[in-house]
mmCIF file of C-alpha atoms in Angstrom:
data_model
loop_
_atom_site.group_PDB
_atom_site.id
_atom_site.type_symbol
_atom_site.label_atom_id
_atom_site.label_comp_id
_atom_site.label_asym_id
_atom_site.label_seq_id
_atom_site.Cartn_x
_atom_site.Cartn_y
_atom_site.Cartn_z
ATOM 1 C CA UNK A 1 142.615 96.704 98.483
ATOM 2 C CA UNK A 2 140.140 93.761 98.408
ATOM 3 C CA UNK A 3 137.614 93.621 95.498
ATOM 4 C CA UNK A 4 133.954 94.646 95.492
ATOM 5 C CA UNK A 5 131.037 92.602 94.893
ATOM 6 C CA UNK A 6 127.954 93.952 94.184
ATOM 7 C CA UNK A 7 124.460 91.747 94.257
ATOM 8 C CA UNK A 8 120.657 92.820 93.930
ATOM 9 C CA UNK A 9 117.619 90.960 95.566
ATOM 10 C CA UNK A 10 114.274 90.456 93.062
ATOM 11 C CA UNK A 11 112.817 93.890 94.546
ATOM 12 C CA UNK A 12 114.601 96.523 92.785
ATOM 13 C CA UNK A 13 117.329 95.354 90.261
ATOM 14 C CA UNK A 14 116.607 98.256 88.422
ATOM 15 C CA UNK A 15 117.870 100.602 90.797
ATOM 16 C CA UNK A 16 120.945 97.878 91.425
ATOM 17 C CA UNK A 17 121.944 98.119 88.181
ATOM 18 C CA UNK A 18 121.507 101.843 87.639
ATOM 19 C CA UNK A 19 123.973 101.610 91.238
ATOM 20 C CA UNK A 20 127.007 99.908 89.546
ATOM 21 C CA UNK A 21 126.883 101.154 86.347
ATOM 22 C CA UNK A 22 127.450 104.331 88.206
ATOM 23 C CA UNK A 23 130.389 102.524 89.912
ATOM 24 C CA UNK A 24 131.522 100.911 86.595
ATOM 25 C CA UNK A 25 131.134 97.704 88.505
ATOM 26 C CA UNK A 26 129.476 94.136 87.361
ATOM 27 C CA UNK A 27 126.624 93.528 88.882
ATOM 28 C CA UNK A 28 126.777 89.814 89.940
ATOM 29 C CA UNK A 29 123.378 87.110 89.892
ATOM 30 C CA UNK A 30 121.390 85.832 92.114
ATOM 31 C CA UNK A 31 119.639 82.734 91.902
ATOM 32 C CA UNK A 32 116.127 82.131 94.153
ATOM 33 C CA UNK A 33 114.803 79.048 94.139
ATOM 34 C CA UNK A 34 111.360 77.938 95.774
ATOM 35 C CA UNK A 35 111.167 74.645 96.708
ATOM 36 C CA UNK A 36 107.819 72.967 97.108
ATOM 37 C CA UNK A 37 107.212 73.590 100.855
ATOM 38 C CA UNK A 38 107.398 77.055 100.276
ATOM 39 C CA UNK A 39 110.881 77.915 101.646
ATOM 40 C CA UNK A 40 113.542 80.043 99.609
ATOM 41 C CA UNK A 41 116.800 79.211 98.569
ATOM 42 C CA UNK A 42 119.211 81.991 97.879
ATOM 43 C CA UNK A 43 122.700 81.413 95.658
ATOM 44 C CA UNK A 44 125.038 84.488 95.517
ATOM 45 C CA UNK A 45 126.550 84.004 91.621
ATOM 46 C CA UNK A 46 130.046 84.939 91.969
ATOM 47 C CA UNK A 47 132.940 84.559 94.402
ATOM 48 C CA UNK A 48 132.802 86.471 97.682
ATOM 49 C CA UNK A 49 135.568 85.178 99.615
ATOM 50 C CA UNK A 50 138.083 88.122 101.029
ATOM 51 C CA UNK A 51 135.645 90.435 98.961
ATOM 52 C CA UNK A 52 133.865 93.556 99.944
ATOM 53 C CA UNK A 53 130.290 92.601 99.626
ATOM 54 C CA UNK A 54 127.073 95.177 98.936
ATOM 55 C CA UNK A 55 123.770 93.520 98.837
ATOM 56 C CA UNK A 56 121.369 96.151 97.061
ATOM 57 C CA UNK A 57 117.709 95.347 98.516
ATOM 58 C CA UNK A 58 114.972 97.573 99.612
ATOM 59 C CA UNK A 59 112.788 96.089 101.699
ATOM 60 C CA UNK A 60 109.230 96.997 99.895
ATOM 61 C CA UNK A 61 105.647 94.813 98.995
ATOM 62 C CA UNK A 62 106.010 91.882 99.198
ATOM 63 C CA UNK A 63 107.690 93.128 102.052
ATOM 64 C CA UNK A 64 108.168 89.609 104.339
ATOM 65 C CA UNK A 65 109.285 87.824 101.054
ATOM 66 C CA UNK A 66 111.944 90.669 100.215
ATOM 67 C CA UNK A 67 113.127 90.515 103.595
ATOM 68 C CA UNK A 68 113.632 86.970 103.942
ATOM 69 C CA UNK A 69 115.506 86.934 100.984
ATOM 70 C CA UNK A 70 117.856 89.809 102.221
ATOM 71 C CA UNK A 71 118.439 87.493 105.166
ATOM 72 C CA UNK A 72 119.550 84.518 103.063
ATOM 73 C CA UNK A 73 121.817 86.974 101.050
ATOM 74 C CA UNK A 74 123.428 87.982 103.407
ATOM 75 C CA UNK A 75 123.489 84.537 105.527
ATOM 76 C CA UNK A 76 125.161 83.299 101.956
ATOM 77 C CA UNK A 77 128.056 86.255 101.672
ATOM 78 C CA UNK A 78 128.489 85.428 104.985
ATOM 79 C CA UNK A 79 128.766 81.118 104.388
ATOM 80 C CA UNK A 80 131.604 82.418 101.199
ATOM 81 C CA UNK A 81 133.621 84.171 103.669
ATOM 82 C CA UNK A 82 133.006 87.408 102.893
ATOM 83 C CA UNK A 83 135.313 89.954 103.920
ATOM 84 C CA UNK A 84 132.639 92.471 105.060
ATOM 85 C CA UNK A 85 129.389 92.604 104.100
ATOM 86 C CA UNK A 86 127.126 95.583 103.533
ATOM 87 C CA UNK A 87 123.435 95.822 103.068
ATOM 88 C CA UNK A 88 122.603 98.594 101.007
ATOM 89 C CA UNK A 89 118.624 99.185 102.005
ATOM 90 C CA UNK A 90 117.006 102.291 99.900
ATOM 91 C CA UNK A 91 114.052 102.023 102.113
ATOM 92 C CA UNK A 92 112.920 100.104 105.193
ATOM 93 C CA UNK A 93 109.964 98.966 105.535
ATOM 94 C CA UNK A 94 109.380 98.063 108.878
ATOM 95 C CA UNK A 95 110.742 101.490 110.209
ATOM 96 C CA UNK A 96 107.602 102.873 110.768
ATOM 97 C CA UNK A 97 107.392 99.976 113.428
ATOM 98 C CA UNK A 98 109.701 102.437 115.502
ATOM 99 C CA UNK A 99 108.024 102.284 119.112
ATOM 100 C CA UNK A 100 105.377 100.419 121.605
ATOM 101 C CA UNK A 101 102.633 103.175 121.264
ATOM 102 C CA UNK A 102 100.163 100.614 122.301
ATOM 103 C CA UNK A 103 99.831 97.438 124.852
ATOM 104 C CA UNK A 104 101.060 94.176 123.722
ATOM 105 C CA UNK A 105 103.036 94.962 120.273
ATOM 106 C CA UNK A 106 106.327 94.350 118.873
ATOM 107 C CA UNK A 107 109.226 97.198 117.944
ATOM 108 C CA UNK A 108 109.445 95.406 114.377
ATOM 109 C CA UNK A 109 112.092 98.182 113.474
ATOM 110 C CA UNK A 110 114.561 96.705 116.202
ATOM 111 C CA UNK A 111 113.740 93.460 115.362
ATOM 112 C CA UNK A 112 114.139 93.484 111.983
ATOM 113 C CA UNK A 113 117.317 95.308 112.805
ATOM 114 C CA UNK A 114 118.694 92.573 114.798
ATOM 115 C CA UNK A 115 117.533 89.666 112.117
ATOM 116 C CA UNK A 116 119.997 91.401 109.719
ATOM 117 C CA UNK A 117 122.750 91.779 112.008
ATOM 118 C CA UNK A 118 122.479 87.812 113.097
ATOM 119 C CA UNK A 119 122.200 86.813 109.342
ATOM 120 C CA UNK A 120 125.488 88.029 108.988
ATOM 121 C CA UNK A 121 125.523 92.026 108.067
ATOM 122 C CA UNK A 122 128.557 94.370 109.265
ATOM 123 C CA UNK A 123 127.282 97.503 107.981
ATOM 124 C CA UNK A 124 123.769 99.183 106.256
ATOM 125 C CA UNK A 125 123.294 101.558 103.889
ATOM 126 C CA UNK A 126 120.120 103.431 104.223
ATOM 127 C CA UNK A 127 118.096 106.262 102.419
ATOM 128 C CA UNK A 128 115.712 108.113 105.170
ATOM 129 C CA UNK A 129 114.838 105.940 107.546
ATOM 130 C CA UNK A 130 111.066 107.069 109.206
ATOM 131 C CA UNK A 131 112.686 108.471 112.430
ATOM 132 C CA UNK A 132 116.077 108.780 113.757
ATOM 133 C CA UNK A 133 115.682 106.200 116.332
ATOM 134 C CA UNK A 134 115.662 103.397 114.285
ATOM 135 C CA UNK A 135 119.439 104.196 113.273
ATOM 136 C CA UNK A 136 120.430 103.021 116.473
ATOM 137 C CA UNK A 137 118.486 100.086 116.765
ATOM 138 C CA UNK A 138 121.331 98.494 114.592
ATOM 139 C CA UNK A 139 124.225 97.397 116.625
ATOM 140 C CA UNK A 140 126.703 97.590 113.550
ATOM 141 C CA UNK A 141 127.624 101.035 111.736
ATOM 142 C CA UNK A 142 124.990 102.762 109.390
ATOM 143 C CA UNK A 143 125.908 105.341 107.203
ATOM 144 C CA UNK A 144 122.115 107.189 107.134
ATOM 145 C CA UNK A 145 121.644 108.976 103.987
ATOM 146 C CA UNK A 146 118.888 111.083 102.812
ATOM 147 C CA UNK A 147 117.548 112.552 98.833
ATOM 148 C CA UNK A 148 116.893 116.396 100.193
ATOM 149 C CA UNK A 149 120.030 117.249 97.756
ATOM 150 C CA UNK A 150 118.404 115.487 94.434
ATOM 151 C CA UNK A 151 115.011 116.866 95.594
ATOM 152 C CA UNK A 152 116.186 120.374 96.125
ATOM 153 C CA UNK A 153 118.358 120.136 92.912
ATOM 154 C CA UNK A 154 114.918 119.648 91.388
ATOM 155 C CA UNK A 155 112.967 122.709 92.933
ATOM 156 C CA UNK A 156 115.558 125.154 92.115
ATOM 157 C CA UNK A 157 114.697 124.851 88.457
ATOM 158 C CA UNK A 158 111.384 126.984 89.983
ATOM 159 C CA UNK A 159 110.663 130.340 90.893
ATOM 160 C CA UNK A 160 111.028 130.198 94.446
ATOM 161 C CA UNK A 161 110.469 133.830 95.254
ATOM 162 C CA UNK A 162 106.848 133.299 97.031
ATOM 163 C CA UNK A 163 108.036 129.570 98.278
ATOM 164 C CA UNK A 164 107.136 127.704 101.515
ATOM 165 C CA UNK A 165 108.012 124.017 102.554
ATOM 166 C CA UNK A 166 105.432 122.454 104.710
ATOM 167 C CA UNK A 167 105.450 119.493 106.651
ATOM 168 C CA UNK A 168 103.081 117.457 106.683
ATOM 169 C CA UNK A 169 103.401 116.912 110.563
ATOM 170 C CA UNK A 170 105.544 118.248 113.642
ATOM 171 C CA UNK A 171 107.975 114.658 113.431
ATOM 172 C CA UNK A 172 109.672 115.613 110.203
ATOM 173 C CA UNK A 173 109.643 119.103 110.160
ATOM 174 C CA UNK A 174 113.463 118.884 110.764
ATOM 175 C CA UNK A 175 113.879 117.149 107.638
ATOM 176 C CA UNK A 176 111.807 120.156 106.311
ATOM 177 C CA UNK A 177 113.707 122.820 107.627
ATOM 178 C CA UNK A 178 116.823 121.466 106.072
ATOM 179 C CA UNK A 179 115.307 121.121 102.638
ATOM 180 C CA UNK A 180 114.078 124.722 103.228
ATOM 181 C CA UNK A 181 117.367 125.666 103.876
ATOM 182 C CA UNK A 182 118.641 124.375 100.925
ATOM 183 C CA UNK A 183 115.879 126.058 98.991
ATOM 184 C CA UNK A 184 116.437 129.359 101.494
ATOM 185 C CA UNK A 185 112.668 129.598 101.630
ATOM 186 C CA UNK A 186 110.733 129.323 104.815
ATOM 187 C CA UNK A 187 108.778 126.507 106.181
ATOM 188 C CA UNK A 188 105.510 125.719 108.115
ATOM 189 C CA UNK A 189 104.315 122.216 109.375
ATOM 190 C CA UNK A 190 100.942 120.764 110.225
ATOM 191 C CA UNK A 191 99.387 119.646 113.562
ATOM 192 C CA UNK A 192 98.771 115.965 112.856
ATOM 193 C CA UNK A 193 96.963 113.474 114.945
ATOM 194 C CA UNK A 194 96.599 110.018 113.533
ATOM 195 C CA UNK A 195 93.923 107.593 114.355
ATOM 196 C CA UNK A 196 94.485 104.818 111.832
ATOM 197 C CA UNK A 197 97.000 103.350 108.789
ATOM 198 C CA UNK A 198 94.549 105.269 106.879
ATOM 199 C CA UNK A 199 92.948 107.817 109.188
ATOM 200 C CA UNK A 200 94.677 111.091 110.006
ATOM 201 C CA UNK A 201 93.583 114.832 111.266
ATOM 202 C CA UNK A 202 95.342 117.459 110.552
ATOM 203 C CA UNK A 203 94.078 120.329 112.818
ATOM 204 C CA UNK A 204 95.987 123.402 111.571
ATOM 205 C CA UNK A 205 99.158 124.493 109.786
ATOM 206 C CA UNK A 206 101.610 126.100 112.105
ATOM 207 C CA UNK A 207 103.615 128.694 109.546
ATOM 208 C CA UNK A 208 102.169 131.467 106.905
ATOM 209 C CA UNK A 209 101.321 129.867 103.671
ATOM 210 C CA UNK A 210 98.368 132.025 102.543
ATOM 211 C CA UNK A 211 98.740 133.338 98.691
ATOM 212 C CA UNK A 212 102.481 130.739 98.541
ATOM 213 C CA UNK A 213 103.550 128.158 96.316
ATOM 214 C CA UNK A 214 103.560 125.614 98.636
ATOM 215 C CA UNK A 215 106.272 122.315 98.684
ATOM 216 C CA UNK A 216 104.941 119.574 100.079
ATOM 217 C CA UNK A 217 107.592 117.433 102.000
ATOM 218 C CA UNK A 218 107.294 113.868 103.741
ATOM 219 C CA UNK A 219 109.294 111.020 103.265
ATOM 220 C CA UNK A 220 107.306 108.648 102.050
ATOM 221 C CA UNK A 221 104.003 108.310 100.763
ATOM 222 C CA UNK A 222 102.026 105.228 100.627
ATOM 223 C CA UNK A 223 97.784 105.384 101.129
ATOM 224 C CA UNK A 224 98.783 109.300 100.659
ATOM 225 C CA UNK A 225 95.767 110.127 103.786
ATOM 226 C CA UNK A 226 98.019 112.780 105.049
ATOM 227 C CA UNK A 227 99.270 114.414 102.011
ATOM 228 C CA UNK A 228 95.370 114.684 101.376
ATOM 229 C CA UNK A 229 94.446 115.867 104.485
ATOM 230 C CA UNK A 230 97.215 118.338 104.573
ATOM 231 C CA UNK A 231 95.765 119.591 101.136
ATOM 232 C CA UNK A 232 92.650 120.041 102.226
ATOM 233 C CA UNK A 233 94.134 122.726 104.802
ATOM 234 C CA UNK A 234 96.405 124.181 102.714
ATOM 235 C CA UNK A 235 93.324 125.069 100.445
ATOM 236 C CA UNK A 236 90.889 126.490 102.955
ATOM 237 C CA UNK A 237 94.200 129.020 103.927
ATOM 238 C CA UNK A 238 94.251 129.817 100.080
ATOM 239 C CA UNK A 239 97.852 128.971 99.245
ATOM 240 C CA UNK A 240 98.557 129.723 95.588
ATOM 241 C CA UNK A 241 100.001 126.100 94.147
ATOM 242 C CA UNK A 242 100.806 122.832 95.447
ATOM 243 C CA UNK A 243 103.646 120.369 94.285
ATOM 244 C CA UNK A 244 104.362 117.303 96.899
ATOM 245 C CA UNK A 245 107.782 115.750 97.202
ATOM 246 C CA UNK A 246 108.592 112.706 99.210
ATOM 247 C CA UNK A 247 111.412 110.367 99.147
ATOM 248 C CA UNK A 248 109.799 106.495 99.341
ATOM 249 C CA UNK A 249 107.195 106.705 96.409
ATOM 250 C CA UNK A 250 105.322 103.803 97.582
ATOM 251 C CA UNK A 251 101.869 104.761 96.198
ATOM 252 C CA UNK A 252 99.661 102.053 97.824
ATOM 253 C CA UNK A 253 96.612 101.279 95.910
ATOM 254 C CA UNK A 254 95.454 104.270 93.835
ATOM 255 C CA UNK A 255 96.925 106.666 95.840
ATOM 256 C CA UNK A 256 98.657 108.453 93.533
ATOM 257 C CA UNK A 257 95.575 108.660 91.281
ATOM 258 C CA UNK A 258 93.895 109.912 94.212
ATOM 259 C CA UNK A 259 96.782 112.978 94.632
ATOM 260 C CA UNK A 260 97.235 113.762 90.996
ATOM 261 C CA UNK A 261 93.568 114.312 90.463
ATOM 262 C CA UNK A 262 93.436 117.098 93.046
ATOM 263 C CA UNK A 263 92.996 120.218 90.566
ATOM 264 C CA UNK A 264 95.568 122.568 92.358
ATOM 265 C CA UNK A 265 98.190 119.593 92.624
ATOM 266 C CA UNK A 266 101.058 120.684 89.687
ATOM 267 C CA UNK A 267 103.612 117.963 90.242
ATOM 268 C CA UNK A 268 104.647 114.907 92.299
ATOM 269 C CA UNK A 269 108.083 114.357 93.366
ATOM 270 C CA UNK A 270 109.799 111.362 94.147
ATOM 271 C CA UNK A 271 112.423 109.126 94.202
ATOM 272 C CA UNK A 272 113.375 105.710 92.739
ATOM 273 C CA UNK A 273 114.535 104.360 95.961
ATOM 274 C CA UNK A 274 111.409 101.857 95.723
ATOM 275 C CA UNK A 275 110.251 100.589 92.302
ATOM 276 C CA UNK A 276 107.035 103.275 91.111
ATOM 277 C CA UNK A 277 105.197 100.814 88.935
ATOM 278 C CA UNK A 278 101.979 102.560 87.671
ATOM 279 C CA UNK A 279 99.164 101.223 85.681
ATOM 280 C CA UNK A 280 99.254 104.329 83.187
ATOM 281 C CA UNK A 281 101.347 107.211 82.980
ATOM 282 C CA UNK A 282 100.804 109.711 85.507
ATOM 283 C CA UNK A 283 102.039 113.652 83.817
ATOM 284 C CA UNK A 284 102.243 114.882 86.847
ATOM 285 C CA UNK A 285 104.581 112.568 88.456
ATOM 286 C CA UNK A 286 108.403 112.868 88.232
ATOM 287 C CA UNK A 287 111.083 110.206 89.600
ATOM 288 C CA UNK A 288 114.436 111.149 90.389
ATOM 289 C CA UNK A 289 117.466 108.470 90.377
ATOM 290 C CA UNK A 290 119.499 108.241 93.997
ATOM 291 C CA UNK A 291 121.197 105.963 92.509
ATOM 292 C CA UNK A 292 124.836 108.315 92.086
ATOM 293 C CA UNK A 293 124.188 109.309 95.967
ATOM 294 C CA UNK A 294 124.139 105.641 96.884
ATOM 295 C CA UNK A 295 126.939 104.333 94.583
ATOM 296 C CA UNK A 296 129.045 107.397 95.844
ATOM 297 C CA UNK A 297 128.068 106.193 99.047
ATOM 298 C CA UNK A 298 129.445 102.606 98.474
ATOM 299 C CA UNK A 299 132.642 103.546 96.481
ATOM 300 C CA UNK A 300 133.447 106.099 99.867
ATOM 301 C CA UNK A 301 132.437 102.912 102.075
ATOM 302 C CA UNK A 302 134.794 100.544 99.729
ATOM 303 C CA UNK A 303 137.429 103.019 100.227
ATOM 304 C CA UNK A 304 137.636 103.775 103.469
ATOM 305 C CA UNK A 305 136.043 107.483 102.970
ATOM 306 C CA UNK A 306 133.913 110.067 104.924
ATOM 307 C CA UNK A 307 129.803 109.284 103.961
ATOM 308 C CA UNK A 308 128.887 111.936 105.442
ATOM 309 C CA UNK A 309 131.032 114.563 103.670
ATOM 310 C CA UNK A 310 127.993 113.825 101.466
ATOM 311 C CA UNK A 311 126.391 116.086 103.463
ATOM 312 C CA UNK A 312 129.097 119.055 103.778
#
């Protein structure tokens, strides 16, 4: 069987090396250079040729300079004649950009898609994308995981016995009905409307939550407007505790100053898919590794193996 070779981008070689220490692989350098125009200049640091290739990059702030070194990664494994090569993406950024809902804009998730795919990738490795769609806006095969395992393993350390999961809107309440199932507690959603990035309405909750300890669940929180707008409903129908759970901790600005200082907030959940960089420590925060689901993931890819008896 051909050899792996494993390589992380600058946005998250923590999480790359966490990755193949799991494997009890070497994780190889990469050299960026900046030359004075601007322009990047990507060397992969160790022989590719015949090799199966993972490039570990999640595609986070600064998103358009993370992205185009992805492309010149995997332009590069390509250029060393890389067997295959397989971008291993723990969150995608420009998924959200998942349809025209207005005149005159461009579907950034197929795009971005299709940029990959012409620079040279045969496969991707992603952890929750925003909406199913965007798996298919890749014309090569993506194995599509998500963290509702390492979240639920979490929860169950709880008393679940007056437990609901709510969603934070109608669009992942499948998501949330799966953790829920995992949890075997029920699960409500809210009515969501949004007007702006930062602008949302959340009209009612669609589920009985009244006197629960509520879960939280979205997949990824970044200005955190809807988890707050969601918490300001669950508290007028008097639910009895609040913890929030996400996968993509992005935390944009102070938002996760702005959650954790809600009194009735007990914990936030996430996981280290994107790098959670905080100016002080946050108690209330928690950060669980994917990092054994994704090097699983790579060693079952490697090996010719099921991904998504992951799943079963």
């Amino acid at each position: 069987m051909r050899e792996i070779a494993v390589f992380s981008g600058s946005a998250h070689p923590e999480l790359a090396a966490e990755i193949c220490a799991n494997l009890d692989v070497e994780l190889h350098p990469v050299r960026v250079r900046r030359f004075a125009n601007d322009c990047l200049e990507v060397q992969l640091g160790a022989n590719c040729r015949e090799r199966d290739v993972f490039l570990i990059q999640p595609i986070v702030a600064p998103v358009q300079e993370n992205l185009v070194e992805l492309l010149l990664m995997a332009d590069a494994a390509r250029g060393a004649s890389a067997a295959r090569t397989t971008v291993v993406m723990p969150h995608y950024a420009y998924a959200r950009s998942d349809k025209k809902d207005a005149p005159r804009i461009s579907i950034g998730g197929r795009l971005v898609a299709d940029l990959m795919v012409t620079a040279g990738a045969n496969r991707v490795l992603a952890m929750t994308l925003h909406s199913p769609q965007v798996h298919g806006f890749f014309s090569v095969p993506v194995d599509h995981l998500h963290a509702l395992r390492e979240l639920a393993r979490h929860f169950r350390g709880y008393d679940l016995s007056r437990t609901t999961v709510v969603s934070p809107d109608l669009g992942n309440a499948k998501p949330a009905s799966h953790f829920a199932r995992l949890l075997g507690v029920p699960v409500a959603a809210g009515a969501k409307e949004r007007f702006a990035d930062d602008k949302v309405t959340i009209s009612s909750i669609i589920g009985e939550v009244a006197g629960r300890d509520v879960i939280v669940l979205d997949d990824e929180i970044a200005r955190g407007s809807t988890v707050l707008e969601v918490l300001a409903r669950l508290r007028e129908l008097g639910v009895r505790s609040i913890r929030v759970a996400c996968t993509h901790g992005l935390f944009a600005g102070d938002a996760l100053k702005r959650i954790a200082d809600e009194p009735d907030v007990l914990e936030i959940v996430c996981t280290n898919t994107v790098p959670v960089r905080v100016a002080e420590p946050e108690p209330k925060l928690t950060v669980l590794s994917i990092a054994p689901a994704l090097a699983e993931a790579m060693r079952r890819i490697h090996n010719g193996e099921s991904v998504s008896a992951l799943f079963d």
